[in-house]
Amino acid sequence: MSYEIIGITVLWTFLYGYIIIASIDFGAGFFNFYSKVTGTDNIISPIIGRYLNPVWEVTNVFFVFFFVGIVGFYPDTAYYYGTALLIPASIALILLSIRGSYYAFNSYNKESKMSWAFLYGVTGLLIPASLSVALVISEGGYIIQDDSGIQLNLEELLFSTYSWSVVFLAIITVLYVSSAFLTFYANRARAKEATELTRRWFLIWTLPMLVITQFVFLGLRDHNYEHFTNAQNVWYLFGLSLLFMGIAVYLVWRRINYGLAFIMIMMQYGFAFFGYGISKMPYILYPYVEINTSVVNDAMALALTVVFVLGLFMLIPSLGLLLRLFLFDKDYVQGKDNSKY
Amino acid sequence: MDDVILGRVLTATTLGFHIIFATIGVGMPIVFMVLEFLGIRKKDTDYLTMARRIAKGYTVTVAVGVVTGTIIGLQLSLIWPDFMRLGGQIIALPLFMETFAFFFEAIFLGIFLYTWDRFKNPWHHWLLNIPIVIGSSLSAVFITTVNSFMNTPAGFDMVDGELINIDPLAAMFNPSTWVRVFHVVATAYTTAIFLIASIGAFKLLRSKFNEDREYHKKGLKVMMVVGLIAASMTALAGDLSAKFLHEHQPEKLAALEWHFETEDNADLILFGMLDEENQEVKYELRIPSFLSFLAGSSFDTEVTGLNDIPEDEHPPLVIHYFFDIMVFFGFYALGISILYFIAKFTRLDEHHPALLYAYVLTGPLTMAAIEAGWFLAEMGRQPWILRGYMRVSEAVTNADGLGVTLVAFVILYALLGFTCSYVLLRMFKGKSAQQDRFDLYGERYKGGQL
């Protein structure tokens, strides 16, 4: 396999991983805040905390991994995205920083503060929206290149149906994925009330989820017809994605096997995300950055691939240990572990 | 202001803020690793409580370190897109490895913090320190190789603005890598250790909890032992750096020593004020021939002067002040730890209030030395972003909005810095360490013994 394919597959997979675990993380922060406002926080907040506390740092690394990787494998992206995204990416960074730090401030402070819960809850919803701008501009048409260099066409971005549909997709994804995960986790914790609460949140968000995906396709048709036709060629991937969503919703609706339901949701996103990615090829940023022409020199590509494989040997067992201790350890999940911190 | 200045100020602000937390991030795991070791070994719950309290505070600083690290990671591409396009061909490898190291640390830190009481054998929990120390120190190592590469580029040829014949490992292990890595890691350990020593000394002066005195004395003693080792390593690293600069970056050495004429028997200048027009130094402390000695272990070593370097490649001469601060505060910590042992092994009281005040200063001053050291290292390679190949002015973004971005980030850092201090202060204020010890280990371990 050539380096450009290896590179993009690795990066796309990591981005996929980030979308799933960050959605859980961001959504959990929002639901934590929401439950404080509605007075149900004694039901759900301890469960959210028990899950989030040991893993919050790891979520962030997935993101760092992605952007370091993409600049490494395709240095041109640093130039194009770097220049175009100065303002949008700075906004995303500020939101990420507020969220990341106030999560820690709130969790490790003597008592939780409403305003801090607000900061990290609400920024959690805005971060995916602001990060999705990078995916939106990858479709082309939002960047102007002339003699002075690159500029982002902000007006085009703000008044485009496609960009807004992606933004809403990002927000709804967060709420949809995290409520599904929390249903599973609460159920494992044998917290009946919490399970019912999160199950209801999940079911509420399924309808907007269906609607927004249609809008994204319509927006893409208007914005980048070439990509839209490519997407139609892999229609079966999107079909499978819809099928998995159906199974997930059915399982949660009937209250059977929330774990399987969450795996179905991961499949739903997996197929849609890779379907989108495959149909995008060969462009990373239409039409400026192509994977074939912008890939890093061979020596570096080889070194990166070797490091990546070695890194995985180290990461996978460590991640496995983390999950075993905090996600699959019954006593911990049910709050019976009396480790004091 | 023009974009180059704005870009530099923004990068400096982010890094200046980040290195506070990054230094703690790299150094502090050593501190609680040592304390937990002593605690288990001596069956002493005081040390264990100390390790746990420090680890808890550490988590808060890690959060800020993580987010500011993410910021600088992306800002490299946002502010200096042309540099990353060129440099990305080469620095991708260490950056990528840094992420893995950080990943590794993040996973085990999460496990470490939430499994204190989970293992029957306490040594199993202690083992978790090892991946944390490895991960945090390796991230420092890898990221320092990137910075070293920017100072002393190697491992490629440049033909018509294109990089060819790239050798990723030669670029990573460029001439300045070893000496800088050593310097960065040693100073991070030193700073973290003395920060804890400062807190201990401060508590001995001011704490309202009398029952904690023995606890803080124990902590102070441990920190002074490891602090003395780390500070000596730092001094050694500094000496190696001077020799390195003489060999590979003479313009930086000349600028930070206000050394204008190339000569042997060159004097070392400490403090002083410079009259740049006449190249005259006033009020300085001059150690004859010592610069030559530092540069080459012999007074006859010829040290290149600034006048032999093209004027448009001169680093700013203000870096001499940063050099003074770094060296002076670095040696202060070393001197204080020696003083502690002199007091301890003679008839003096090592906990005399005057000495305690001196200990309190070590932490903040070593942190100031870190900041000054980075300012001198980074400003000392101006005007280059990639020394000898790309100037800072060629690398800055052409996008609008650097000014607004700068303001936004300054506000962000002020907010984070303030809240972080608030949380850390509150975390340890209301409750004595002995109370914590009691809550964690119970009445039967009274008096520190497990």
PDB file of C-alpha atoms in Angstrom, chain B residues 168-306:
ATOM      1  CA  PRO B 168      14.552  11.983   9.743  1.00  0.00           C
ATOM      2  CA  LEU B 169      16.848  10.593  12.441  1.00  0.00           C
ATOM      3  CA  ALA B 170      19.740  12.902  11.635  1.00  0.00           C
ATOM      4  CA  ALA B 171      17.288  15.807  11.856  1.00  0.00           C
ATOM      5  CA  MET B 172      15.985  14.614  15.192  1.00  0.00           C
ATOM      6  CA  PHE B 173      19.424  13.973  16.668  1.00  0.00           C
ATOM      7  CA  ASN B 174      20.909  17.203  15.371  1.00  0.00           C
ATOM      8  CA  PRO B 175      23.985  18.763  17.018  1.00  0.00           C
ATOM      9  CA  SER B 176      22.093  20.576  19.777  1.00  0.00           C
ATOM     10  CA  THR B 177      19.636  17.813  20.694  1.00  0.00           C
ATOM     11  CA  TRP B 178      21.519  16.077  23.498  1.00  0.00           C
ATOM     12  CA  VAL B 179      22.661  19.119  25.379  1.00  0.00           C
ATOM     13  CA  ARG B 180      19.240  20.768  25.149  1.00  0.00           C
ATOM     14  CA  VAL B 181      17.302  17.680  26.110  1.00  0.00           C
ATOM     15  CA  PHE B 182      19.516  17.264  29.144  1.00  0.00           C
ATOM     16  CA  HIS B 183      19.115  20.907  30.077  1.00  0.00           C
ATOM     17  CA  VAL B 184      15.328  20.910  29.657  1.00  0.00           C
ATOM     18  CA  VAL B 185      14.691  17.705  31.593  1.00  0.00           C
ATOM     19  CA  ALA B 186      17.112  18.536  34.414  1.00  0.00           C
ATOM     20  CA  THR B 187      15.665  22.021  34.906  1.00  0.00           C
ATOM     21  CA  ALA B 188      12.096  20.691  34.836  1.00  0.00           C
ATOM     22  CA  TYR B 189      12.886  18.220  37.626  1.00  0.00           C
ATOM     23  CA  THR B 190      14.710  20.921  39.570  1.00  0.00           C
ATOM     24  CA  THR B 191      11.865  23.393  39.271  1.00  0.00           C
ATOM     25  CA  ALA B 192       9.154  20.947  40.285  1.00  0.00           C
ATOM     26  CA  ILE B 193      11.173  19.791  43.276  1.00  0.00           C
ATOM     27  CA  PHE B 194      11.877  23.308  44.510  1.00  0.00           C
ATOM     28  CA  LEU B 195       8.254  24.345  44.015  1.00  0.00           C
ATOM     29  CA  ILE B 196       7.270  21.643  46.476  1.00  0.00           C
ATOM     30  CA  ALA B 197      10.125  22.661  48.793  1.00  0.00           C
ATOM     31  CA  SER B 198       8.802  26.223  48.650  1.00  0.00           C
ATOM     32  CA  ILE B 199       5.321  25.137  49.590  1.00  0.00           C
ATOM     33  CA  GLY B 200       6.659  23.057  52.488  1.00  0.00           C
ATOM     34  CA  ALA B 201       8.748  25.966  53.784  1.00  0.00           C
ATOM     35  CA  PHE B 202       5.852  28.349  53.377  1.00  0.00           C
ATOM     36  CA  LYS B 203       3.579  26.043  55.348  1.00  0.00           C
ATOM     37  CA  LEU B 204       6.172  25.825  58.115  1.00  0.00           C
ATOM     38  CA  LEU B 205       6.128  29.606  58.325  1.00  0.00           C
ATOM     39  CA  ARG B 206       2.452  30.238  57.942  1.00  0.00           C
ATOM     40  CA  SER B 207       0.313  27.137  58.349  1.00  0.00           C
ATOM     41  CA  LYS B 208      -2.412  27.358  60.943  1.00  0.00           C
ATOM     42  CA  PHE B 209      -2.237  23.577  61.423  1.00  0.00           C
ATOM     43  CA  ASN B 210       0.340  22.890  64.074  1.00  0.00           C
ATOM     44  CA  GLU B 211      -0.056  19.129  63.773  1.00  0.00           C
ATOM     45  CA  ASP B 212       1.349  19.348  60.229  1.00  0.00           C
ATOM     46  CA  ARG B 213       4.808  20.589  61.199  1.00  0.00           C
ATOM     47  CA  GLU B 214       6.518  17.215  61.260  1.00  0.00           C
ATOM     48  CA  TYR B 215       4.878  16.352  57.956  1.00  0.00           C
ATOM     49  CA  HIS B 216       6.203  19.479  56.264  1.00  0.00           C
ATOM     50  CA  LYS B 217       9.681  19.014  57.726  1.00  0.00           C
ATOM     51  CA  LYS B 218       9.813  15.503  56.342  1.00  0.00           C
ATOM     52  CA  GLY B 219       8.726  16.759  52.942  1.00  0.00           C
ATOM     53  CA  LEU B 220      11.242  19.598  52.956  1.00  0.00           C
ATOM     54  CA  LYS B 221      14.079  17.211  53.753  1.00  0.00           C
ATOM     55  CA  VAL B 222      13.227  14.873  50.885  1.00  0.00           C
ATOM     56  CA  MET B 223      12.912  17.786  48.455  1.00  0.00           C
ATOM     57  CA  MET B 224      16.279  19.191  49.508  1.00  0.00           C
ATOM     58  CA  VAL B 225      17.968  15.831  48.931  1.00  0.00           C
ATOM     59  CA  VAL B 226      16.539  15.324  45.450  1.00  0.00           C
ATOM     60  CA  GLY B 227      16.722  19.066  44.795  1.00  0.00           C
ATOM     61  CA  LEU B 228      20.461  19.105  45.433  1.00  0.00           C
ATOM     62  CA  ILE B 229      20.962  16.285  42.924  1.00  0.00           C
ATOM     63  CA  ALA B 230      18.718  17.879  40.297  1.00  0.00           C
ATOM     64  CA  ALA B 231      20.206  21.355  40.731  1.00  0.00           C
ATOM     65  CA  SER B 232      23.722  19.980  40.328  1.00  0.00           C
ATOM     66  CA  MET B 233      22.636  18.276  37.116  1.00  0.00           C
ATOM     67  CA  THR B 234      21.202  21.598  35.969  1.00  0.00           C
ATOM     68  CA  ALA B 235      24.485  23.380  36.594  1.00  0.00           C
ATOM     69  CA  LEU B 236      26.287  20.710  34.603  1.00  0.00           C
ATOM     70  CA  ALA B 237      23.748  21.063  31.804  1.00  0.00           C
ATOM     71  CA  GLY B 238      24.292  24.813  31.760  1.00  0.00           C
ATOM     72  CA  ASP B 239      28.018  24.354  31.436  1.00  0.00           C
ATOM     73  CA  LEU B 240      27.574  21.926  28.529  1.00  0.00           C
ATOM     74  CA  SER B 241      25.236  24.448  26.882  1.00  0.00           C
ATOM     75  CA  ALA B 242      27.868  27.180  26.931  1.00  0.00           C
ATOM     76  CA  LYS B 243      30.398  24.883  25.295  1.00  0.00           C
ATOM     77  CA  PHE B 244      27.819  23.820  22.778  1.00  0.00           C
ATOM     78  CA  LEU B 245      26.897  27.393  21.854  1.00  0.00           C
ATOM     79  CA  HIS B 246      30.534  28.231  21.357  1.00  0.00           C
ATOM     80  CA  GLU B 247      30.843  25.359  18.857  1.00  0.00           C
ATOM     81  CA  HIS B 248      27.564  25.645  16.991  1.00  0.00           C
ATOM     82  CA  GLN B 249      25.776  28.938  17.629  1.00  0.00           C
ATOM     83  CA  PRO B 250      28.502  31.517  18.282  1.00  0.00           C
ATOM     84  CA  GLU B 251      26.209  34.459  17.528  1.00  0.00           C
ATOM     85  CA  LYS B 252      23.922  33.467  20.389  1.00  0.00           C
ATOM     86  CA  LEU B 253      26.777  33.141  22.847  1.00  0.00           C
ATOM     87  CA  ALA B 254      28.233  36.459  21.715  1.00  0.00           C
ATOM     88  CA  ALA B 255      24.893  38.227  22.072  1.00  0.00           C
ATOM     89  CA  LEU B 256      24.121  36.873  25.496  1.00  0.00           C
ATOM     90  CA  GLU B 257      27.586  37.786  26.754  1.00  0.00           C
ATOM     91  CA  TRP B 258      27.793  41.169  24.951  1.00  0.00           C
ATOM     92  CA  HIS B 259      30.968  39.915  23.417  1.00  0.00           C
ATOM     93  CA  PHE B 260      31.844  42.138  20.443  1.00  0.00           C
ATOM     94  CA  GLU B 261      35.445  41.452  19.457  1.00  0.00           C
ATOM     95  CA  THR B 262      36.656  37.991  18.581  1.00  0.00           C
ATOM     96  CA  GLU B 263      39.445  37.188  21.049  1.00  0.00           C
ATOM     97  CA  ASP B 264      40.959  34.647  23.368  1.00  0.00           C
ATOM     98  CA  ASN B 265      40.982  35.243  27.116  1.00  0.00           C
ATOM     99  CA  ALA B 266      37.449  36.560  26.729  1.00  0.00           C
ATOM    100  CA  ASP B 267      35.842  37.914  29.907  1.00  0.00           C
ATOM    101  CA  LEU B 268      32.611  36.634  31.347  1.00  0.00           C
ATOM    102  CA  ILE B 269      30.188  39.479  31.966  1.00  0.00           C
ATOM    103  CA  LEU B 270      27.605  39.260  34.697  1.00  0.00           C
ATOM    104  CA  PHE B 271      24.903  41.903  35.107  1.00  0.00           C
ATOM    105  CA  GLY B 272      25.707  45.398  33.801  1.00  0.00           C
ATOM    106  CA  MET B 273      24.048  47.783  31.394  1.00  0.00           C
ATOM    107  CA  LEU B 274      24.843  48.126  27.731  1.00  0.00           C
ATOM    108  CA  ASP B 275      25.407  51.250  25.695  1.00  0.00           C
ATOM    109  CA  GLU B 276      24.690  49.715  22.321  1.00  0.00           C
ATOM    110  CA  GLU B 277      26.039  52.619  20.253  1.00  0.00           C
ATOM    111  CA  ASN B 278      29.547  52.502  21.684  1.00  0.00           C
ATOM    112  CA  GLN B 279      29.522  48.805  22.528  1.00  0.00           C
ATOM    113  CA  GLU B 280      30.357  49.721  26.102  1.00  0.00           C
ATOM    114  CA  VAL B 281      29.204  47.867  29.162  1.00  0.00           C
ATOM    115  CA  LYS B 282      28.698  49.698  32.454  1.00  0.00           C
ATOM    116  CA  TYR B 283      28.268  48.533  36.065  1.00  0.00           C
ATOM    117  CA  GLU B 284      29.141  44.976  35.147  1.00  0.00           C
ATOM    118  CA  LEU B 285      30.827  42.252  37.122  1.00  0.00           C
ATOM    119  CA  ARG B 286      33.669  41.073  34.940  1.00  0.00           C
ATOM    120  CA  ILE B 287      35.356  37.718  35.455  1.00  0.00           C
ATOM    121  CA  PRO B 288      38.574  37.838  33.440  1.00  0.00           C
ATOM    122  CA  SER B 289      39.067  35.165  30.783  1.00  0.00           C
ATOM    123  CA  PHE B 290      36.269  33.084  32.198  1.00  0.00           C
ATOM    124  CA  LEU B 291      34.123  33.106  29.055  1.00  0.00           C
ATOM    125  CA  SER B 292      36.936  31.455  27.153  1.00  0.00           C
ATOM    126  CA  PHE B 293      37.182  28.921  29.920  1.00  0.00           C
ATOM    127  CA  LEU B 294      33.436  28.207  29.853  1.00  0.00           C
ATOM    128  CA  ALA B 295      33.450  27.890  26.093  1.00  0.00           C
ATOM    129  CA  GLY B 296      36.393  25.584  25.747  1.00  0.00           C
ATOM    130  CA  SER B 297      37.725  24.616  29.197  1.00  0.00           C
ATOM    131  CA  SER B 298      40.840  26.680  28.494  1.00  0.00           C
ATOM    132  CA  PHE B 299      41.595  30.383  28.842  1.00  0.00           C
ATOM    133  CA  ASP B 300      43.121  30.459  25.362  1.00  0.00           C
ATOM    134  CA  THR B 301      39.899  29.548  23.611  1.00  0.00           C
ATOM    135  CA  GLU B 302      39.066  32.088  20.950  1.00  0.00           C
ATOM    136  CA  VAL B 303      35.457  33.239  21.282  1.00  0.00           C
ATOM    137  CA  THR B 304      33.737  34.709  18.232  1.00  0.00           C
ATOM    138  CA  GLY B 305      32.536  38.273  18.720  1.00  0.00           C
ATOM    139  CA  LEU B 306      29.392  39.890  17.345  1.00  0.00           C
TER     140      LEU B 306
END
